[in-house]
Amino acid sequence: MIELPELVAGGLAAGTLTALALGGSLLRSRRQKAALRAEVTELRARLEGTEGAFVTEVEHLAARRMPAAAAQLAHPHLRVPGPAGQHTPGTPTGIALEYVLTALREELTAQRTRIDAAAQAGLRGATREIQAALYRLQDALRGLQQRYDDPELAQTLFALDHENEQSLRRAQVAAVVCGAWVGLAREESHVVDAVTGGQARLSGYHRVRVNNHLEPGTALVSHAVEPVAIIVAELLDNALRHSAPDTDVVVDLEHVHHGVCVTVDDAGLGMTHDERARAQRLVAGSDPILLTDLGDPPRMGLAAIGQLTRQFDLNVDVSSPSPYGGVRAVLRVDSHLLGRIDPGKRPPSASAPRSTRERAVRREPVREAAGRATPVRAGAVPEVPVPEVPVPEVPVPETPAPGIMPAGFPAVAGPAPDRAGPTDEHERTPAPGREDPGDLAGLPRRRRRTQAAAPDAPQPQPAARRPEEAAAALAALQYGTAAARAPKRASAPEPQRTDDEGGAAG
């Protein structure tokens, strides 16, 4: 039997052990709570730091990165800033922020395209109405030009027609940029007529000097005439605007392996490398054109060239500097857009520069005639064949109205003398009191020969003037008046004549 003291001692020992165990557990729990408390504090601090960094990144995204990304759509050379934190790229936060920028660019591009399409549709409709009104005005002015022969009135009508042509060109360029058709369907035409037709649409056309090195009869197919005229007009307009008013713009027409090239050289300021690269992108027509990318106010010339080069398979290059110090622009028309017109049946317009190859062909018969010259008898002065100077073929009416033919154009008085005819027939008898020219100093002299007309033959009635003849006569008058009033430049060569009517391209 266990005694009481032993029970007390055992109980005290058990209680002591229990107290010690409970105290250890309490101490451990307190330590764990302190560790957890420290960990929570650390996590809270890290969370606050992460939250602050995220807020900073969002503020940086909204204040700097998103505006830069929006501006980069209009100006590709701008750079979008990176994240504010150095360790943000590659993290989930950095990837999410890049997704935000990508979505922003896509949405802005879609909205700009939609808004620009609506603006182009409205502008296209407005220009269509303007073009129709200007074409009606042009027809009315042409009718007045053919109806009246008064010099002062003709000069005024030509000035109004030229102003109308410039307004029509601006409306046509705006319509082309907005995706409209060129507005005119012309028949097959000479390449030089298309070039001079584009030249005649500009206010500074008298500063353009055209050198035609094409084979006579080189022509454009019908659907390429108006696009080539528009492109040449815009290239010449850029050259005239960015060069001094006392300098000329030189245009060369030459054959190349793949077709025909029209080269425009100016003596202006030129372009920087970035400007030349942007201009080349515009004229290439590879990128879609937005009105918001063309400046304020929009500069549509190069954009219109890009639209036409893409639609009609033409090629324009503006990446080379000109040897005159400005810009060289080259338009290449491939062979599938070229044709041929018989220059004898349908010659180029009177104002178009003559081909240098045509002059070379005309000089060949003179050389052959000189080689076949017969020997002359002793004591006689041989006749030296004089080569004929090529004169521009101007359609002159048979009975021109008095006072409308300008100086410098040959007057048509009758049939040309037959130089190869016999010398014994139809010789003019010397008047009384005058010596025979053949008896002076024993030297042979040429005698004027005319065909003898029948005494009772009826005199031919003057033919009615055709509209083309009246237009040619008025064009000659306008050119002569403008040439007489324009001051002469001592340093610049005399420019070629141009077609003031603006219709030579057709």
Short mmCIF file of C-alpha atoms in Angstrom, two decimals:
data_model
loop_
_atom_site.label_atom_id
_atom_site.label_comp_id
_atom_site.label_asym_id
_atom_site.label_seq_id
_atom_site.Cartn_x
_atom_site.Cartn_y
_atom_site.Cartn_z
CA MET A 1 0.00 0.00 0.00
CA ILE A 2 1.36 3.34 -1.07
CA GLU A 3 1.75 5.86 1.61
CA LEU A 4 0.53 9.42 1.43
CA PRO A 5 3.92 11.16 1.28
CA GLU A 6 4.88 9.20 -1.73
CA LEU A 7 1.67 10.14 -3.48
CA VAL A 8 2.29 13.79 -2.75
CA ALA A 9 5.82 13.58 -4.02
CA GLY A 10 4.69 11.86 -7.21
CA GLY A 11 1.98 14.43 -7.79
CA LEU A 12 4.41 17.28 -7.31
CA ALA A 13 6.83 15.72 -9.73
CA ALA A 14 4.13 15.22 -12.37
CA GLY A 15 2.90 18.75 -11.94
CA THR A 16 6.42 20.10 -12.26
CA LEU A 17 6.96 18.16 -15.46
CA THR A 18 3.63 19.35 -16.83
CA ALA A 19 4.46 22.95 -15.98
CA LEU A 20 7.82 22.65 -17.64
CA ALA A 21 6.21 21.21 -20.81
CA LEU A 22 3.60 23.90 -20.91
CA GLY A 23 6.19 26.60 -20.41
CA GLY A 24 8.31 25.26 -23.28
CA SER A 25 5.31 25.14 -25.56
CA LEU A 26 4.35 28.67 -24.61
CA LEU A 27 7.87 29.87 -25.25
CA ARG A 28 7.94 28.18 -28.66
CA SER A 29 4.61 29.66 -29.63
CA ARG A 30 5.78 33.10 -28.67
CA ARG A 31 8.90 32.71 -30.77
CA GLN A 32 6.85 31.51 -33.73
CA LYS A 33 4.50 34.43 -33.35
CA ALA A 34 7.42 36.83 -33.32
CA ALA A 35 8.86 35.21 -36.46
CA LEU A 36 5.50 35.32 -38.18
CA ARG A 37 5.06 38.90 -37.10
CA ALA A 38 8.44 39.81 -38.62
CA GLU A 39 7.66 37.92 -41.84
CA VAL A 40 4.31 39.66 -42.16
CA THR A 41 6.00 42.99 -41.66
CA GLU A 42 8.54 42.14 -44.35
CA LEU A 43 5.88 40.96 -46.76
CA ARG A 44 3.86 44.08 -46.11
CA ALA A 45 6.89 46.22 -46.84
CA ARG A 46 7.59 44.29 -50.04
CA LEU A 47 3.96 44.59 -51.08
CA GLU A 48 4.00 48.30 -50.47
CA GLY A 49 7.20 48.59 -52.52
CA THR A 50 5.73 46.52 -55.36
CA GLU A 51 2.56 48.54 -55.28
CA GLY A 52 4.54 51.77 -55.41
CA ALA A 53 6.62 50.49 -58.32
CA PHE A 54 3.48 49.38 -60.15
CA VAL A 55 1.84 52.76 -59.59
CA THR A 56 5.01 54.47 -60.82
CA GLU A 57 5.05 52.28 -63.95
CA VAL A 58 1.39 53.00 -64.68
CA GLU A 59 1.92 56.72 -64.22
CA HIS A 60 5.01 56.55 -66.48
CA LEU A 61 2.98 54.56 -69.02
CA ALA A 62 0.16 57.09 -69.06
CA ALA A 63 2.32 60.20 -68.96
CA ARG A 64 5.13 59.34 -71.35
CA ARG A 65 4.96 55.96 -73.07
CA MET A 66 1.39 56.07 -74.41
CA PRO A 67 1.66 59.60 -75.88
CA ALA A 68 4.98 58.66 -77.47
CA ALA A 69 3.48 55.48 -78.92
CA ALA A 70 0.57 57.50 -80.37
CA ALA A 71 2.93 60.09 -81.86
CA GLN A 72 5.11 57.35 -83.32
CA LEU A 73 2.26 56.32 -85.62
CA ALA A 74 2.48 59.69 -87.38
CA HIS A 75 6.24 60.18 -86.96
CA PRO A 76 8.06 56.82 -87.15
CA HIS A 77 11.40 58.37 -86.26
CA LEU A 78 10.25 59.09 -82.68
CA ARG A 79 11.35 56.68 -79.93
CA VAL A 80 9.02 55.29 -77.27
CA PRO A 81 10.58 55.43 -73.75
CA GLY A 82 11.11 52.18 -71.88
CA PRO A 83 9.75 51.23 -68.43
CA ALA A 84 10.62 53.40 -65.45
CA GLY A 85 12.18 50.52 -63.47
CA GLN A 86 15.31 48.81 -64.65
CA HIS A 87 14.09 45.35 -63.58
CA THR A 88 10.58 45.69 -65.03
CA PRO A 89 11.27 44.39 -68.58
CA GLY A 90 10.65 40.67 -68.75
CA THR A 91 8.58 40.56 -65.58
CA PRO A 92 4.82 39.89 -65.67
CA THR A 93 4.21 43.58 -65.05
CA GLY A 94 6.50 44.61 -67.91
CA ILE A 95 4.89 42.11 -70.31
CA ALA A 96 1.42 43.32 -69.35
CA LEU A 97 2.41 46.94 -69.96
CA GLU A 98 3.79 46.06 -73.40
CA TYR A 99 0.46 44.41 -74.21
CA VAL A 100 -1.22 47.68 -73.29
CA LEU A 101 0.98 49.62 -75.71
CA THR A 102 0.39 47.10 -78.52
CA ALA A 103 -3.36 47.26 -78.04
CA LEU A 104 -3.18 51.05 -78.00
CA ARG A 105 -1.29 51.15 -81.32
CA GLU A 106 -3.71 48.78 -82.99
CA GLU A 107 -6.75 50.67 -81.82
CA LEU A 108 -5.32 54.06 -82.79
CA THR A 109 -4.38 52.74 -86.23
CA ALA A 110 -7.88 51.38 -86.76
CA GLN A 111 -9.49 54.63 -85.64
CA ARG A 112 -7.16 56.77 -87.76
CA THR A 113 -7.89 54.62 -90.80
CA ARG A 114 -11.63 54.84 -90.23
CA ILE A 115 -11.60 58.60 -89.68
CA ASP A 116 -9.26 59.19 -92.63
CA ALA A 117 -11.44 57.05 -94.89
CA ALA A 118 -14.46 59.15 -93.94
CA ALA A 119 -12.51 62.36 -94.61
CA GLN A 120 -11.29 61.05 -97.98
CA ALA A 121 -14.82 60.06 -98.98
CA GLY A 122 -16.08 63.55 -98.20
CA LEU A 123 -13.19 65.23 -100.00
CA ARG A 124 -13.59 62.89 -102.96
CA GLY A 125 -17.23 63.86 -103.35
CA ALA A 126 -16.44 67.57 -103.08
CA THR A 127 -13.62 67.43 -105.62
CA ARG A 128 -15.83 65.52 -108.05
CA GLU A 129 -18.30 68.39 -108.07
CA ILE A 130 -15.50 70.96 -108.34
CA GLN A 131 -13.91 69.11 -111.26
CA ALA A 132 -17.21 68.93 -113.12
CA ALA A 133 -17.74 72.68 -112.71
CA LEU A 134 -14.18 73.47 -113.81
CA TYR A 135 -14.51 71.25 -116.88
CA ARG A 136 -17.68 73.09 -117.85
CA LEU A 137 -15.88 76.41 -117.40
CA GLN A 138 -12.99 75.11 -119.50
CA ASP A 139 -15.34 74.13 -122.34
CA ALA A 140 -16.96 77.56 -122.23
CA LEU A 141 -13.58 79.30 -122.40
CA ARG A 142 -12.44 77.12 -125.31
CA GLY A 143 -15.64 77.99 -127.18
CA LEU A 144 -15.01 81.69 -126.66
CA GLN A 145 -11.39 81.31 -127.82
CA GLN A 146 -12.54 79.73 -131.08
CA ARG A 147 -15.34 82.24 -131.62
CA TYR A 148 -13.50 85.55 -131.18
CA ASP A 149 -10.28 86.76 -132.86
CA ASP A 150 -9.78 90.03 -131.01
CA PRO A 151 -6.20 90.04 -129.68
CA GLU A 152 -6.93 91.63 -126.31
CA LEU A 153 -9.94 89.43 -125.71
CA ALA A 154 -7.94 86.37 -126.75
CA GLN A 155 -5.19 87.28 -124.28
CA THR A 156 -7.74 87.61 -121.47
CA LEU A 157 -9.40 84.32 -122.38
CA PHE A 158 -6.07 82.53 -122.43
CA ALA A 159 -5.19 83.94 -119.00
CA LEU A 160 -8.53 82.80 -117.60
CA ASP A 161 -8.10 79.38 -119.18
CA HIS A 162 -4.68 79.01 -117.61
CA GLU A 163 -5.95 79.98 -114.16
CA ASN A 164 -8.81 77.51 -114.56
CA GLU A 165 -6.31 74.82 -115.58
CA GLN A 166 -4.30 75.36 -112.40
CA SER A 167 -7.42 75.13 -110.24
CA LEU A 168 -8.42 71.98 -112.09
CA ARG A 169 -4.99 70.46 -111.45
CA ARG A 170 -5.24 71.07 -107.70
CA ALA A 171 -8.72 69.55 -107.54
CA GLN A 172 -7.59 66.61 -109.64
CA VAL A 173 -4.59 65.93 -107.39
CA ALA A 174 -6.77 66.01 -104.27
CA ALA A 175 -9.20 63.58 -105.88
CA VAL A 176 -6.39 61.20 -106.89
CA VAL A 177 -4.97 61.18 -103.35
CA CYS A 178 -8.44 60.28 -102.05
CA GLY A 179 -8.62 57.28 -104.37
CA ALA A 180 -10.66 58.76 -107.23
CA TRP A 181 -10.03 58.15 -110.92
CA VAL A 182 -7.89 60.63 -112.83
CA GLY A 183 -11.01 62.18 -114.32
CA LEU A 184 -10.11 62.13 -118.02
CA ALA A 185 -9.91 59.41 -120.67
CA ARG A 186 -7.66 60.61 -123.50
CA GLU A 187 -6.75 59.04 -126.82
CA GLU A 188 -3.31 57.75 -127.66
CA SER A 189 -0.89 60.70 -127.64
CA HIS A 190 2.75 61.58 -128.23
CA VAL A 191 4.96 61.38 -125.13
CA VAL A 192 6.24 64.90 -125.73
CA ASP A 193 2.64 66.17 -125.85
CA ALA A 194 1.90 64.59 -122.47
CA VAL A 195 5.00 66.28 -121.01
CA THR A 196 4.19 69.70 -122.45
CA GLY A 197 0.57 69.24 -121.38
CA GLY A 198 1.70 68.77 -117.78
CA GLN A 199 4.07 71.73 -118.14
CA ALA A 200 1.27 73.99 -119.37
CA ARG A 201 -0.70 73.44 -116.14
CA LEU A 202 1.82 75.39 -114.05
CA SER A 203 2.21 79.10 -113.48
CA GLY A 204 5.99 79.01 -114.06
CA TYR A 205 5.84 77.00 -117.28
CA HIS A 206 8.12 79.50 -119.07
CA ARG A 207 11.04 78.41 -116.83
CA VAL A 208 10.87 74.80 -118.05
CA ARG A 209 13.25 73.78 -120.84
CA VAL A 210 12.38 70.49 -122.55
CA ASN A 211 14.97 68.51 -124.54
CA ASN A 212 13.28 65.90 -126.70
CA HIS A 213 15.59 63.01 -127.65
CA LEU A 214 12.83 60.51 -128.50
CA GLU A 215 12.18 58.91 -131.84
CA PRO A 216 9.44 60.81 -133.72
CA GLY A 217 6.13 59.09 -133.15
CA THR A 218 6.87 57.68 -129.68
CA ALA A 219 3.47 57.65 -127.99
CA LEU A 220 1.63 56.61 -124.84
CA VAL A 221 -1.33 54.26 -124.74
CA SER A 222 -4.60 55.99 -124.02
CA HIS A 223 -4.97 55.06 -120.34
CA ALA A 224 -1.43 56.24 -119.51
CA VAL A 225 -1.59 59.73 -121.06
CA GLU A 226 -3.35 61.57 -118.24
CA PRO A 227 -1.41 59.86 -115.39
CA VAL A 228 1.91 60.75 -117.05
CA ALA A 229 0.75 64.36 -117.51
CA ILE A 230 -0.27 64.59 -113.84
CA ILE A 231 3.02 63.09 -112.59
CA VAL A 232 5.11 65.39 -114.81
CA ALA A 233 3.09 68.40 -113.64
CA GLU A 234 3.67 67.55 -109.96
CA LEU A 235 7.39 66.88 -110.44
CA LEU A 236 7.77 70.17 -112.30
CA ASP A 237 5.72 72.00 -109.65
CA ASN A 238 8.06 70.76 -106.91
CA ALA A 239 11.08 71.75 -108.98
CA LEU A 240 9.72 75.23 -109.69
CA ARG A 241 8.66 75.88 -106.09
CA HIS A 242 12.00 74.86 -104.58
CA SER A 243 14.32 76.65 -107.02
CA ALA A 244 15.16 80.30 -107.59
CA PRO A 245 12.86 82.19 -110.01
CA ASP A 246 15.78 83.12 -112.27
CA THR A 247 16.82 79.50 -112.90
CA ASP A 248 15.50 76.97 -115.41
CA VAL A 249 14.15 73.49 -114.82
CA VAL A 250 15.60 71.08 -117.38
CA VAL A 251 13.52 68.15 -118.68
CA ASP A 252 15.11 65.42 -120.80
CA LEU A 253 13.12 62.80 -122.73
CA GLU A 254 15.22 59.77 -123.61
CA HIS A 255 14.84 56.15 -124.65
CA VAL A 256 16.08 53.48 -122.23
CA HIS A 257 16.19 49.70 -122.38
CA HIS A 258 12.83 49.21 -120.67
CA GLY A 259 10.94 52.13 -122.21
CA VAL A 260 11.17 55.91 -121.91
CA CYS A 261 12.53 58.11 -119.12
CA VAL A 262 11.48 61.68 -118.30
CA THR A 263 14.22 63.31 -116.19
CA VAL A 264 13.54 66.55 -114.29
CA ASP A 265 16.53 68.49 -112.90
CA ASP A 266 16.29 71.67 -110.85
CA ALA A 267 18.88 74.00 -109.35
CA GLY A 268 17.15 74.41 -105.99
CA LEU A 269 18.20 73.75 -102.41
CA GLY A 270 17.86 69.98 -102.59
CA MET A 271 16.71 67.68 -99.78
CA THR A 272 18.30 66.10 -96.75
CA HIS A 273 18.73 62.35 -96.50
CA ASP A 274 15.61 61.93 -94.33
CA GLU A 275 13.51 64.15 -96.60
CA ARG A 276 14.67 62.26 -99.67
CA ALA A 277 13.87 58.91 -98.02
CA ARG A 278 10.36 60.09 -97.06
CA ALA A 279 9.75 61.46 -100.56
CA GLN A 280 10.85 58.16 -102.08
CA ARG A 281 8.44 56.25 -99.83
CA LEU A 282 5.59 58.51 -100.92
CA VAL A 283 6.25 58.28 -104.67
CA ALA A 284 6.76 54.51 -104.46
CA GLY A 285 3.12 54.09 -103.41
CA SER A 286 3.82 50.98 -101.34
CA ASP A 287 2.36 52.29 -98.06
CA PRO A 288 -1.26 53.40 -97.55
CA ILE A 289 -1.71 57.16 -97.64
CA LEU A 290 -3.46 59.02 -94.82
CA LEU A 291 -4.40 62.68 -95.04
CA THR A 292 -3.12 63.21 -91.50
CA ASP A 293 0.37 62.18 -92.65
CA LEU A 294 0.54 64.92 -95.31
CA GLY A 295 0.88 67.91 -92.99
CA ASP A 296 -1.29 70.92 -92.29
CA PRO A 297 -2.20 72.04 -94.90
CA PRO A 298 -1.78 68.71 -96.71
CA ARG A 299 0.97 68.56 -99.34
CA MET A 300 -0.52 66.14 -101.83
CA GLY A 301 1.82 66.24 -104.82
CA LEU A 302 4.08 63.31 -103.95
CA ALA A 303 1.15 61.35 -102.49
CA ALA A 304 -0.75 61.70 -105.78
CA ILE A 305 2.34 60.46 -107.65
CA GLY A 306 2.44 57.42 -105.36
CA GLN A 307 -1.20 56.62 -106.05
CA LEU A 308 -0.69 56.85 -109.81
CA THR A 309 2.52 54.81 -109.87
CA ARG A 310 0.75 52.00 -108.01
CA GLN A 311 -2.39 52.10 -110.16
CA PHE A 312 -0.76 52.41 -113.61
CA ASP A 313 2.52 50.50 -113.11
CA LEU A 314 4.78 53.53 -113.46
CA ASN A 315 8.11 54.15 -111.73
CA VAL A 316 9.34 57.39 -110.14
CA ASP A 317 12.68 57.89 -108.40
CA VAL A 318 13.68 60.98 -106.41
CA SER A 319 16.59 59.51 -104.46
CA SER A 320 19.37 61.11 -106.54
CA PRO A 321 20.68 64.68 -106.30
CA SER A 322 20.73 66.80 -109.43
CA PRO A 323 24.04 67.86 -111.02
CA TYR A 324 22.64 71.41 -110.87
CA GLY A 325 22.52 71.26 -107.07
CA GLY A 326 18.85 70.47 -106.55
CA VAL A 327 16.87 67.25 -106.90
CA ARG A 328 16.72 64.87 -109.85
CA ALA A 329 13.36 63.17 -110.41
CA VAL A 330 13.10 60.38 -112.98
CA LEU A 331 9.81 59.02 -114.36
CA ARG A 332 10.16 55.72 -116.21
CA VAL A 333 7.40 54.54 -118.52
CA ASP A 334 7.82 50.88 -119.38
CA SER A 335 7.45 49.49 -122.88
CA HIS A 336 3.98 47.99 -122.34
CA LEU A 337 2.61 51.52 -121.86
CA LEU A 338 4.17 52.84 -125.08
CA GLY A 339 2.90 52.83 -128.64
CA ARG A 340 3.60 54.55 -131.92
CA ILE A 341 1.80 57.25 -133.90
CA ASP A 342 2.63 58.16 -137.48
CA PRO A 343 4.06 61.69 -137.12
CA GLY A 344 3.11 62.45 -140.72
CA LYS A 345 -0.59 61.82 -140.13
CA ARG A 346 -0.75 63.01 -136.52
CA PRO A 347 2.20 65.30 -135.76
CA PRO A 348 2.85 66.56 -132.22
CA SER A 349 1.42 69.90 -131.16
CA ALA A 350 3.00 73.04 -132.55
CA SER A 351 4.33 74.07 -129.13
CA ALA A 352 6.05 70.73 -128.45
CA PRO A 353 9.85 70.78 -128.88
CA ARG A 354 11.09 69.00 -131.97
CA SER A 355 13.04 65.80 -131.56
CA THR A 356 16.80 65.99 -131.98
CA ARG A 357 16.60 62.74 -133.94
CA GLU A 358 14.12 64.34 -136.34
CA ARG A 359 16.57 67.17 -137.06
CA ALA A 360 19.34 64.64 -137.74
CA VAL A 361 17.09 62.81 -140.19
CA ARG A 362 16.28 66.08 -141.96
CA ARG A 363 19.97 66.91 -142.44
CA GLU A 364 20.73 63.61 -144.20
CA PRO A 365 19.09 64.52 -147.56
CA VAL A 366 21.08 67.76 -147.61
CA ARG A 367 24.35 65.86 -147.29
CA GLU A 368 23.31 63.44 -150.02
CA ALA A 369 22.41 66.32 -152.34
CA ALA A 370 25.77 67.94 -151.70
CA GLY A 371 27.55 64.68 -152.56
CA ARG A 372 25.66 64.35 -155.83
CA ALA A 373 26.32 67.97 -156.91
CA THR A 374 27.20 68.22 -160.65
CA PRO A 375 30.38 70.05 -161.75
CA VAL A 376 29.90 73.58 -162.99
CA ARG A 377 31.38 75.12 -166.09
CA ALA A 378 34.52 77.23 -165.91
CA GLY A 379 34.01 80.84 -164.99
CA ALA A 380 30.65 80.26 -163.34
CA VAL A 381 29.99 80.55 -159.63
CA PRO A 382 28.71 77.22 -158.34
CA GLU A 383 25.48 77.11 -156.39
CA VAL A 384 26.12 76.02 -152.85
CA PRO A 385 23.23 74.00 -151.41
CA VAL A 386 21.98 75.75 -148.29
CA PRO A 387 20.52 73.38 -145.70
CA GLU A 388 17.02 74.27 -144.71
CA VAL A 389 16.51 75.33 -141.13
CA PRO A 390 13.76 73.23 -139.54
CA VAL A 391 10.82 75.43 -138.68
CA PRO A 392 8.21 74.32 -136.15
CA GLU A 393 5.19 73.05 -137.97
CA VAL A 394 2.43 75.48 -136.96
CA PRO A 395 -1.00 74.84 -138.45
CA VAL A 396 -1.71 78.28 -139.97
CA PRO A 397 -5.08 78.96 -141.61
CA GLU A 398 -5.07 79.65 -145.33
CA THR A 399 -6.64 83.07 -144.85
CA PRO A 400 -5.57 84.39 -141.47
CA ALA A 401 -7.54 87.22 -140.01
CA PRO A 402 -5.66 90.53 -140.08
CA GLY A 403 -3.77 91.40 -136.95
CA ILE A 404 -3.77 88.01 -135.22
CA MET A 405 -0.49 86.52 -136.47
CA PRO A 406 2.40 87.40 -134.12
CA ALA A 407 5.85 88.34 -135.23
CA GLY A 408 8.23 85.48 -135.76
CA PHE A 409 5.80 83.21 -137.62
CA PRO A 410 6.14 82.87 -141.40
CA ALA A 411 3.35 84.40 -143.44
CA VAL A 412 1.76 82.15 -146.04
CA ALA A 413 1.56 84.18 -149.25
CA GLY A 414 1.22 81.43 -151.82
CA PRO A 415 2.75 78.20 -153.02
CA ALA A 416 6.47 77.80 -152.47
CA PRO A 417 8.68 78.18 -155.55
CA ASP A 418 9.74 74.98 -157.25
CA ARG A 419 13.52 74.97 -157.05
CA ALA A 420 13.90 71.82 -159.09
CA GLY A 421 11.76 73.01 -162.00
CA PRO A 422 13.10 74.01 -165.45
CA THR A 423 14.78 77.37 -165.79
CA ASP A 424 13.33 78.30 -169.17
CA GLU A 425 9.65 78.32 -168.28
CA HIS A 426 7.64 80.88 -166.31
CA GLU A 427 10.58 83.27 -165.96
CA ARG A 428 9.67 86.77 -164.91
CA THR A 429 10.42 89.41 -167.57
CA PRO A 430 12.44 92.32 -166.21
CA ALA A 431 10.51 95.55 -165.91
CA PRO A 432 11.31 98.42 -168.31
CA GLY A 433 14.33 100.41 -167.20
CA ARG A 434 15.78 97.52 -165.20
CA GLU A 435 18.61 95.27 -166.22
CA ASP A 436 18.38 91.57 -166.45
CA PRO A 437 20.02 90.14 -163.32
CA GLY A 438 21.80 87.53 -165.44
CA ASP A 439 23.73 90.24 -167.32
CA LEU A 440 25.30 91.94 -164.30
CA ALA A 441 29.07 91.51 -164.28
CA GLY A 442 28.71 88.28 -166.24
CA LEU A 443 27.63 86.40 -163.12
CA PRO A 444 24.65 84.07 -163.16
CA ARG A 445 21.86 85.17 -160.81
CA ARG A 446 18.84 83.29 -159.59
CA ARG A 447 15.53 84.28 -161.05
CA ARG A 448 12.20 84.03 -159.35
CA ARG A 449 9.87 81.62 -161.05
CA THR A 450 6.13 81.50 -160.62
CA GLN A 451 3.56 79.35 -162.30
CA ALA A 452 1.59 81.07 -165.01
CA ALA A 453 -2.05 81.25 -164.12
CA ALA A 454 -4.76 80.98 -166.75
CA PRO A 455 -6.27 84.40 -167.49
CA ASP A 456 -9.82 83.19 -167.03
CA ALA A 457 -9.16 80.83 -164.15
CA PRO A 458 -11.44 81.53 -161.18
CA GLN A 459 -9.73 82.71 -158.04
CA PRO A 460 -9.85 80.10 -155.22
CA GLN A 461 -12.18 81.05 -152.43
CA PRO A 462 -10.63 81.13 -148.95
CA ALA A 463 -11.53 78.05 -146.96
CA ALA A 464 -13.40 78.38 -143.70
CA ARG A 465 -11.18 78.34 -140.64
CA ARG A 466 -11.28 75.15 -138.62
CA PRO A 467 -11.37 75.30 -134.81
CA GLU A 468 -7.91 73.75 -134.62
CA GLU A 469 -6.47 76.44 -136.90
CA ALA A 470 -8.09 79.22 -134.88
CA ALA A 471 -6.77 77.70 -131.66
CA ALA A 472 -3.26 77.46 -133.13
CA ALA A 473 -3.36 81.08 -134.30
CA LEU A 474 -4.54 82.27 -130.89
CA ALA A 475 -1.87 80.19 -129.15
CA ALA A 476 0.78 81.78 -131.35
CA LEU A 477 -0.59 85.22 -130.52
CA GLN A 478 -0.59 84.52 -126.80
CA TYR A 479 2.97 83.23 -126.87
CA GLY A 480 4.19 86.24 -128.87
CA THR A 481 2.52 88.70 -126.51
CA ALA A 482 3.89 86.94 -123.41
CA ALA A 483 7.37 86.76 -124.92
CA ALA A 484 7.34 90.47 -125.76
CA ARG A 485 6.24 91.46 -122.26
CA ALA A 486 8.49 89.10 -120.31
CA PRO A 487 11.91 90.53 -119.31
CA LYS A 488 14.89 88.83 -120.87
CA ARG A 489 17.36 87.09 -118.58
CA ALA A 490 20.96 87.57 -119.49
CA SER A 491 22.23 84.40 -117.84
CA ALA A 492 19.46 81.93 -118.61
CA PRO A 493 18.81 80.56 -122.11
CA GLU A 494 15.53 81.29 -123.81
CA PRO A 495 12.99 78.67 -122.69
CA GLN A 496 10.97 76.53 -125.02
CA ARG A 497 7.42 77.47 -125.83
CA THR A 498 4.69 75.67 -124.00
CA ASP A 499 1.05 74.93 -124.59
CA ASP A 500 -0.88 77.54 -122.62
CA GLU A 501 -4.16 75.76 -123.18
CA GLY A 502 -3.09 72.84 -121.01
CA GLY A 503 -4.60 70.37 -123.41
CA ALA A 504 -1.58 69.14 -125.26
CA ALA A 505 -1.55 65.94 -123.30
CA GLY A 506 -4.57 64.65 -125.07
#
